[in-house]
């Protein structure tokens, strides 16, 4: 271990072997990069709970400084002014353990790499950096025997990184479904509750502080996509970066989509989905296991999109800005982890869990390994993934329309599970009934069995070309229906 | 580290420092004690998934034997007959890592202690032993630098032990509410769904295999109490044993209780509850933090009892035999962990997560610390805990009854939050209305504000003595109402 540890003079202790917990004579120097909402809370906890943390970690965690851009900027939490510095480089050079909460790619990346090269351990919540360039950081940590922990990068306070890396390390995870962005869950939940349109709810969310002035990263699904890449890498022991994630946001989800979902006993959630996909269709070949010789027989699909879920699904009950991650594993079955996905104090809780755990291992003399990639699985595109779809159409209210639309589905091999018809809000008329008022429109909602994206796209294109179809009002994927 | 590690002859490796994952030339000898449902699944995974496990653990995990009482007994899973032995002692003496799945106090305790004394690490799911004598095992593990892990002891496949010990180690947990017994949750959920009585649902649960022929340990709450002791010890960094847990089962929960709860928007769950309780009432004294000097200002209350929960509470949605643990922490806020609480494969998943994680640390040369007790908090009895209560009464349908009952509550300082009245299933009549048929009975249901158990008990005793009260039909505690 390359980290230096300071000991106070009164009672030197041997460095090797486990130390009694509660021995606070040893000191670990902790540097904090970033003094924003989360950083302030982390500093507050390090200072206020110093005795309890020392008892649990086995050493005093001494906050040696907080690197910020402007030492005189106003802060949420009042801390000793002398802790602030603009010299992040020098701060990193003096620490056993570096907490990076600057966010963004640079200079966070440079400081993390500098710390790891010194053998200092790093705790970070930087999802963007991890999703973009995690492999470089993991390799550097392992090369220098340093720890890199990042529980706060996904789903705030919810313990999810450690359970996947450790608790489920003896199982085979097959699928991860996550509500990992609080802003979009807040918006979709409010649309579901009030019946309002996306734009109105977004404006309200901005007013309440649940959405940023520029909400792009949230509502377009980019924030969720970074988390999906991290979850997929850990769950499947392979490497997935942000560029591998197909991403669709919630800006096109309409009040009508939500109402139709409610009618059908469904809820719409923005899900980060990562799943193992067999590469060879069932032809008697054995399922691939990692570590097996030869070409991999399975690939990974990682995507973010609005998704219909049955209201009985545990994820459908996740309200407001809460997050939750649902995991399916071969032996464990279905698991769910639920909690606050953002906010200063909850995120600080995740950071501090990593800090105490990392400190314990530093004191024991051996870091945990960071890299969990034991294999390279191919990323599979939409062509290899099948999903159920919900399709909304506005059609002329004429006899024979349903038959013509159904024929297009059949032509592309897309099987229909359910159909609902609504005529200008009235009760549905039976297909082929007598004379109807000229120019009336009907709304049709289909839910399909699992179909490939290619087959679905071809179906939708041909349906659009039917003269009786006014418009395709929505196309949504569904899980668990 | 005292465990011996075997290396195959072809390529000796240094023992110190992290090894690349996927290096399967090193071998860890694994002994399995117990060949029952979970043991069979663990052995199956060790044999079938050997390559993937070696890649993740960094060493081949070699199953050297399975200790059973009768090597020729029929088994659920077919395994090589040569693995079975009746000589558990010799098996333990040959292993780097011992998986104990015998259950019960002896001989499990003896074998675990023997393994730890050799410096071998132990993974166990033995909740009874941990709840009874965990402190001895933890001390022995720490004294010999061995690991003792027990994720499977609470809530089956759900990662809960590791999140509490590690992910939340930088936070201050204030309360744990757990549905940790699948049998009782199955029964209460079925009573809720069907309206049937406890005895009928229990018989059905026994027929379906959800309840044992002798269901005492489950329905009397003893199984949940053992888990409550383990959760409380870890959450509050103190030592709690089974004897410290107050325990009440579900045998007295009636169909009428369930129906009344439904009417009030509540569900009845058997909860394991562990919470910090301030020892000095709010008089300006600061809240105690662990590690602080002087007498502790807070204590721990640990109990198991049927509990009313609002149907909107995340725990209320836990159906069938599923388990869930709800945690409140100062910074993280509310968290919930949900999944399968029992069964061979799910429990084996938890065991194998511990096995792989323990193996990684053995290879890194430093075990994790087992003991998490950093302080000794007093256990507080019912007198220091306040709860809301729901009380059901059968009373004479006469003018003035409600006033007389309400006066008794007031006398003992117990404040009433809501009251519902039902007269032989009919609509409630207003208090003090005109003449009513002689001998008619009414049912009153009160929900109180938080009150001490002593005040509640005195209230109930005095209410029973009122001549207008036929009987007290139920007294249930409530959380979160």
PDB file of N, CA and C in Angstrom, chain A residues 175-181 184-185 188 221 224-225 228 231 245-250 267-274 302-310 313 315-316 318 324-326 477-480:
ATOM      1  N   UNK A 175     -30.310  -9.372 -15.205  1.00  0.00           N
ATOM      2  CA  UNK A 175     -30.964  -8.146 -15.651  1.00  0.00           C
ATOM      3  C   UNK A 175     -30.986  -7.106 -14.544  1.00  0.00           C
ATOM      4  N   UNK A 176     -30.828  -5.851 -14.905  1.00  0.00           N
ATOM      5  CA  UNK A 176     -30.923  -4.738 -13.967  1.00  0.00           C
ATOM      6  C   UNK A 176     -31.892  -3.723 -14.550  1.00  0.00           C
ATOM      7  N   UNK A 177     -32.914  -3.362 -13.787  1.00  0.00           N
ATOM      8  CA  UNK A 177     -33.851  -2.311 -14.194  1.00  0.00           C
ATOM      9  C   UNK A 177     -33.775  -1.218 -13.130  1.00  0.00           C
ATOM     10  N   UNK A 178     -33.442   0.010 -13.527  1.00  0.00           N
ATOM     11  CA  UNK A 178     -33.272   1.031 -12.512  1.00  0.00           C
ATOM     12  C   UNK A 178     -34.038   2.310 -12.784  1.00  0.00           C
ATOM     13  N   UNK A 179     -34.683   2.826 -11.744  1.00  0.00           N
ATOM     14  CA  UNK A 179     -35.144   4.219 -11.749  1.00  0.00           C
ATOM     15  C   UNK A 179     -34.009   4.986 -11.084  1.00  0.00           C
ATOM     16  N   UNK A 180     -33.135   5.597 -11.882  1.00  0.00           N
ATOM     17  CA  UNK A 180     -31.892   6.151 -11.344  1.00  0.00           C
ATOM     18  C   UNK A 180     -31.787   7.657 -11.557  1.00  0.00           C
ATOM     19  N   UNK A 181     -32.898   8.277 -11.983  1.00  0.00           N
ATOM     20  CA  UNK A 181     -32.908   9.736 -12.117  1.00  0.00           C
ATOM     21  C   UNK A 181     -34.153  10.289 -11.431  1.00  0.00           C
ATOM     22  N   UNK A 184     -36.666  12.931 -13.476  1.00  0.00           N
ATOM     23  CA  UNK A 184     -37.628  12.368 -14.425  1.00  0.00           C
ATOM     24  C   UNK A 184     -38.682  11.535 -13.713  1.00  0.00           C
ATOM     25  N   UNK A 185     -38.303  10.868 -12.605  1.00  0.00           N
ATOM     26  CA  UNK A 185     -39.338  10.111 -11.882  1.00  0.00           C
ATOM     27  C   UNK A 185     -40.336  11.057 -11.223  1.00  0.00           C
ATOM     28  N   UNK A 188     -42.638  12.240 -14.173  1.00  0.00           N
ATOM     29  CA  UNK A 188     -43.574  11.201 -14.632  1.00  0.00           C
ATOM     30  C   UNK A 188     -44.616  10.899 -13.553  1.00  0.00           C
ATOM     31  N   UNK A 221     -32.387  11.800 -20.612  1.00  0.00           N
ATOM     32  CA  UNK A 221     -31.935  10.477 -20.184  1.00  0.00           C
ATOM     33  C   UNK A 221     -30.426  10.307 -20.114  1.00  0.00           C
ATOM     34  N   UNK A 224     -29.179   9.258 -16.624  1.00  0.00           N
ATOM     35  CA  UNK A 224     -29.512   7.838 -16.404  1.00  0.00           C
ATOM     36  C   UNK A 224     -28.613   6.933 -17.234  1.00  0.00           C
ATOM     37  N   UNK A 225     -28.245   7.385 -18.429  1.00  0.00           N
ATOM     38  CA  UNK A 225     -27.399   6.558 -19.304  1.00  0.00           C
ATOM     39  C   UNK A 225     -26.018   6.342 -18.689  1.00  0.00           C
ATOM     40  N   UNK A 228     -26.460   3.793 -16.118  1.00  0.00           N
ATOM     41  CA  UNK A 228     -26.698   2.484 -16.740  1.00  0.00           C
ATOM     42  C   UNK A 228     -25.381   1.840 -17.150  1.00  0.00           C
ATOM     43  N   UNK A 231     -23.684   0.526 -13.934  1.00  0.00           N
ATOM     44  CA  UNK A 231     -24.379  -0.668 -13.425  1.00  0.00           C
ATOM     45  C   UNK A 231     -24.102  -1.887 -14.312  1.00  0.00           C
ATOM     46  N   UNK A 245     -24.501   3.028 -24.625  1.00  0.00           N
ATOM     47  CA  UNK A 245     -25.871   3.034 -24.099  1.00  0.00           C
ATOM     48  C   UNK A 245     -26.810   3.734 -25.084  1.00  0.00           C
ATOM     49  N   UNK A 246     -27.848   3.046 -25.504  1.00  0.00           N
ATOM     50  CA  UNK A 246     -28.875   3.689 -26.328  1.00  0.00           C
ATOM     51  C   UNK A 246     -29.795   4.461 -25.384  1.00  0.00           C
ATOM     52  N   UNK A 247     -30.135   5.655 -25.767  1.00  0.00           N
ATOM     53  CA  UNK A 247     -30.775   6.548 -24.811  1.00  0.00           C
ATOM     54  C   UNK A 247     -31.921   7.330 -25.419  1.00  0.00           C
ATOM     55  N   UNK A 248     -33.063   7.300 -24.739  1.00  0.00           N
ATOM     56  CA  UNK A 248     -34.234   8.079 -25.170  1.00  0.00           C
ATOM     57  C   UNK A 248     -34.842   8.690 -23.910  1.00  0.00           C
ATOM     58  N   UNK A 249     -35.122   9.980 -23.926  1.00  0.00           N
ATOM     59  CA  UNK A 249     -35.635  10.668 -22.744  1.00  0.00           C
ATOM     60  C   UNK A 249     -37.144  10.655 -22.656  1.00  0.00           C
ATOM     61  N   UNK A 250     -37.679  11.546 -21.824  1.00  0.00           N
ATOM     62  CA  UNK A 250     -39.123  11.526 -21.560  1.00  0.00           C
ATOM     63  C   UNK A 250     -39.867  12.700 -22.193  1.00  0.00           C
ATOM     64  N   UNK A 267     -47.927   1.796 -15.534  1.00  0.00           N
ATOM     65  CA  UNK A 267     -47.308   3.086 -15.214  1.00  0.00           C
ATOM     66  C   UNK A 267     -46.140   3.280 -16.167  1.00  0.00           C
ATOM     67  N   UNK A 268     -45.816   4.538 -16.474  1.00  0.00           N
ATOM     68  CA  UNK A 268     -44.661   4.825 -17.336  1.00  0.00           C
ATOM     69  C   UNK A 268     -43.510   5.321 -16.463  1.00  0.00           C
ATOM     70  N   UNK A 269     -42.360   4.631 -16.550  1.00  0.00           N
ATOM     71  CA  UNK A 269     -41.163   5.003 -15.805  1.00  0.00           C
ATOM     72  C   UNK A 269     -40.001   5.123 -16.774  1.00  0.00           C
ATOM     73  N   UNK A 270     -39.084   6.059 -16.498  1.00  0.00           N
ATOM     74  CA  UNK A 270     -37.843   6.097 -17.272  1.00  0.00           C
ATOM     75  C   UNK A 270     -36.895   5.071 -16.648  1.00  0.00           C
ATOM     76  N   UNK A 271     -36.632   3.982 -17.389  1.00  0.00           N
ATOM     77  CA  UNK A 271     -35.797   2.920 -16.834  1.00  0.00           C
ATOM     78  C   UNK A 271     -34.423   2.874 -17.494  1.00  0.00           C
ATOM     79  N   UNK A 272     -33.400   2.660 -16.682  1.00  0.00           N
ATOM     80  CA  UNK A 272     -32.093   2.229 -17.170  1.00  0.00           C
ATOM     81  C   UNK A 272     -32.134   0.710 -17.167  1.00  0.00           C
ATOM     82  N   UNK A 273     -31.923   0.110 -18.333  1.00  0.00           N
ATOM     83  CA  UNK A 273     -32.052  -1.343 -18.465  1.00  0.00           C
ATOM     84  C   UNK A 273     -30.734  -1.925 -18.942  1.00  0.00           C
ATOM     85  N   UNK A 274     -30.238  -2.913 -18.224  1.00  0.00           N
ATOM     86  CA  UNK A 274     -29.032  -3.626 -18.656  1.00  0.00           C
ATOM     87  C   UNK A 274     -29.351  -5.100 -18.568  1.00  0.00           C
ATOM     88  N   UNK A 302     -27.657  -2.432 -23.200  1.00  0.00           N
ATOM     89  CA  UNK A 302     -27.788  -1.371 -22.200  1.00  0.00           C
ATOM     90  C   UNK A 302     -28.539  -0.206 -22.828  1.00  0.00           C
ATOM     91  N   UNK A 303     -29.633   0.216 -22.196  1.00  0.00           N
ATOM     92  CA  UNK A 303     -30.452   1.251 -22.801  1.00  0.00           C
ATOM     93  C   UNK A 303     -31.247   2.001 -21.750  1.00  0.00           C
ATOM     94  N   UNK A 304     -31.672   3.193 -22.110  1.00  0.00           N
ATOM     95  CA  UNK A 304     -32.506   4.021 -21.245  1.00  0.00           C
ATOM     96  C   UNK A 304     -33.687   4.484 -22.080  1.00  0.00           C
ATOM     97  N   UNK A 305     -34.892   4.225 -21.618  1.00  0.00           N
ATOM     98  CA  UNK A 305     -36.067   4.736 -22.334  1.00  0.00           C
ATOM     99  C   UNK A 305     -37.293   4.700 -21.447  1.00  0.00           C
ATOM    100  N   UNK A 306     -38.311   5.515 -21.776  1.00  0.00           N
ATOM    101  CA  UNK A 306     -39.563   5.429 -21.023  1.00  0.00           C
ATOM    102  C   UNK A 306     -40.144   4.041 -21.232  1.00  0.00           C
ATOM    103  N   UNK A 307     -40.645   3.438 -20.170  1.00  0.00           N
ATOM    104  CA  UNK A 307     -41.054   2.037 -20.216  1.00  0.00           C
ATOM    105  C   UNK A 307     -42.368   1.851 -19.484  1.00  0.00           C
ATOM    106  N   UNK A 308     -43.278   1.118 -20.090  1.00  0.00           N
ATOM    107  CA  UNK A 308     -44.528   0.746 -19.417  1.00  0.00           C
ATOM    108  C   UNK A 308     -44.268  -0.405 -18.466  1.00  0.00           C
ATOM    109  N   UNK A 309     -44.765  -0.299 -17.243  1.00  0.00           N
ATOM    110  CA  UNK A 309     -44.633  -1.364 -16.249  1.00  0.00           C
ATOM    111  C   UNK A 309     -46.005  -1.648 -15.649  1.00  0.00           C
ATOM    112  N   UNK A 310     -46.292  -2.906 -15.342  1.00  0.00           N
ATOM    113  CA  UNK A 310     -47.537  -3.183 -14.615  1.00  0.00           C
ATOM    114  C   UNK A 310     -47.522  -2.440 -13.281  1.00  0.00           C
ATOM    115  N   UNK A 313     -45.811  -4.082 -10.355  1.00  0.00           N
ATOM    116  CA  UNK A 313     -44.356  -4.256 -10.304  1.00  0.00           C
ATOM    117  C   UNK A 313     -43.788  -3.361  -9.193  1.00  0.00           C
ATOM    118  N   UNK A 315     -41.235  -1.604  -8.983  1.00  0.00           N
ATOM    119  CA  UNK A 315     -40.716  -0.317  -9.463  1.00  0.00           C
ATOM    120  C   UNK A 315     -41.830   0.693  -9.737  1.00  0.00           C
ATOM    121  N   UNK A 316     -43.038   0.190 -10.031  1.00  0.00           N
ATOM    122  CA  UNK A 316     -44.145   1.106 -10.350  1.00  0.00           C
ATOM    123  C   UNK A 316     -44.562   1.909  -9.116  1.00  0.00           C
ATOM    124  N   UNK A 318     -42.568   3.306  -6.986  1.00  0.00           N
ATOM    125  CA  UNK A 318     -41.541   4.274  -6.601  1.00  0.00           C
ATOM    126  C   UNK A 318     -42.013   5.670  -7.001  1.00  0.00           C
ATOM    127  N   UNK A 324     -34.834   3.632  -7.378  1.00  0.00           N
ATOM    128  CA  UNK A 324     -34.832   2.220  -6.997  1.00  0.00           C
ATOM    129  C   UNK A 324     -34.158   1.421  -8.095  1.00  0.00           C
ATOM    130  N   UNK A 325     -33.489   0.357  -7.688  1.00  0.00           N
ATOM    131  CA  UNK A 325     -32.850  -0.530  -8.659  1.00  0.00           C
ATOM    132  C   UNK A 325     -33.359  -1.942  -8.407  1.00  0.00           C
ATOM    133  N   UNK A 326     -33.860  -2.557  -9.472  1.00  0.00           N
ATOM    134  CA  UNK A 326     -34.443  -3.899  -9.417  1.00  0.00           C
ATOM    135  C   UNK A 326     -33.472  -4.839 -10.133  1.00  0.00           C
ATOM    136  N   UNK A 477     -42.052   1.216 -25.179  1.00  0.00           N
ATOM    137  CA  UNK A 477     -41.674  -0.160 -24.824  1.00  0.00           C
ATOM    138  C   UNK A 477     -42.274  -0.527 -23.464  1.00  0.00           C
ATOM    139  N   UNK A 478     -42.471  -1.806 -23.246  1.00  0.00           N
ATOM    140  CA  UNK A 478     -43.049  -2.276 -21.974  1.00  0.00           C
ATOM    141  C   UNK A 478     -42.202  -3.414 -21.409  1.00  0.00           C
ATOM    142  N   UNK A 479     -42.123  -3.512 -20.083  1.00  0.00           N
ATOM    143  CA  UNK A 479     -41.429  -4.613 -19.410  1.00  0.00           C
ATOM    144  C   UNK A 479     -42.391  -5.274 -18.434  1.00  0.00           C
ATOM    145  N   UNK A 480     -42.323  -6.576 -18.377  1.00  0.00           N
ATOM    146  CA  UNK A 480     -43.065  -7.283 -17.338  1.00  0.00           C
ATOM    147  C   UNK A 480     -44.571  -7.308 -17.539  1.00  0.00           C
TER     148      UNK A 480
END
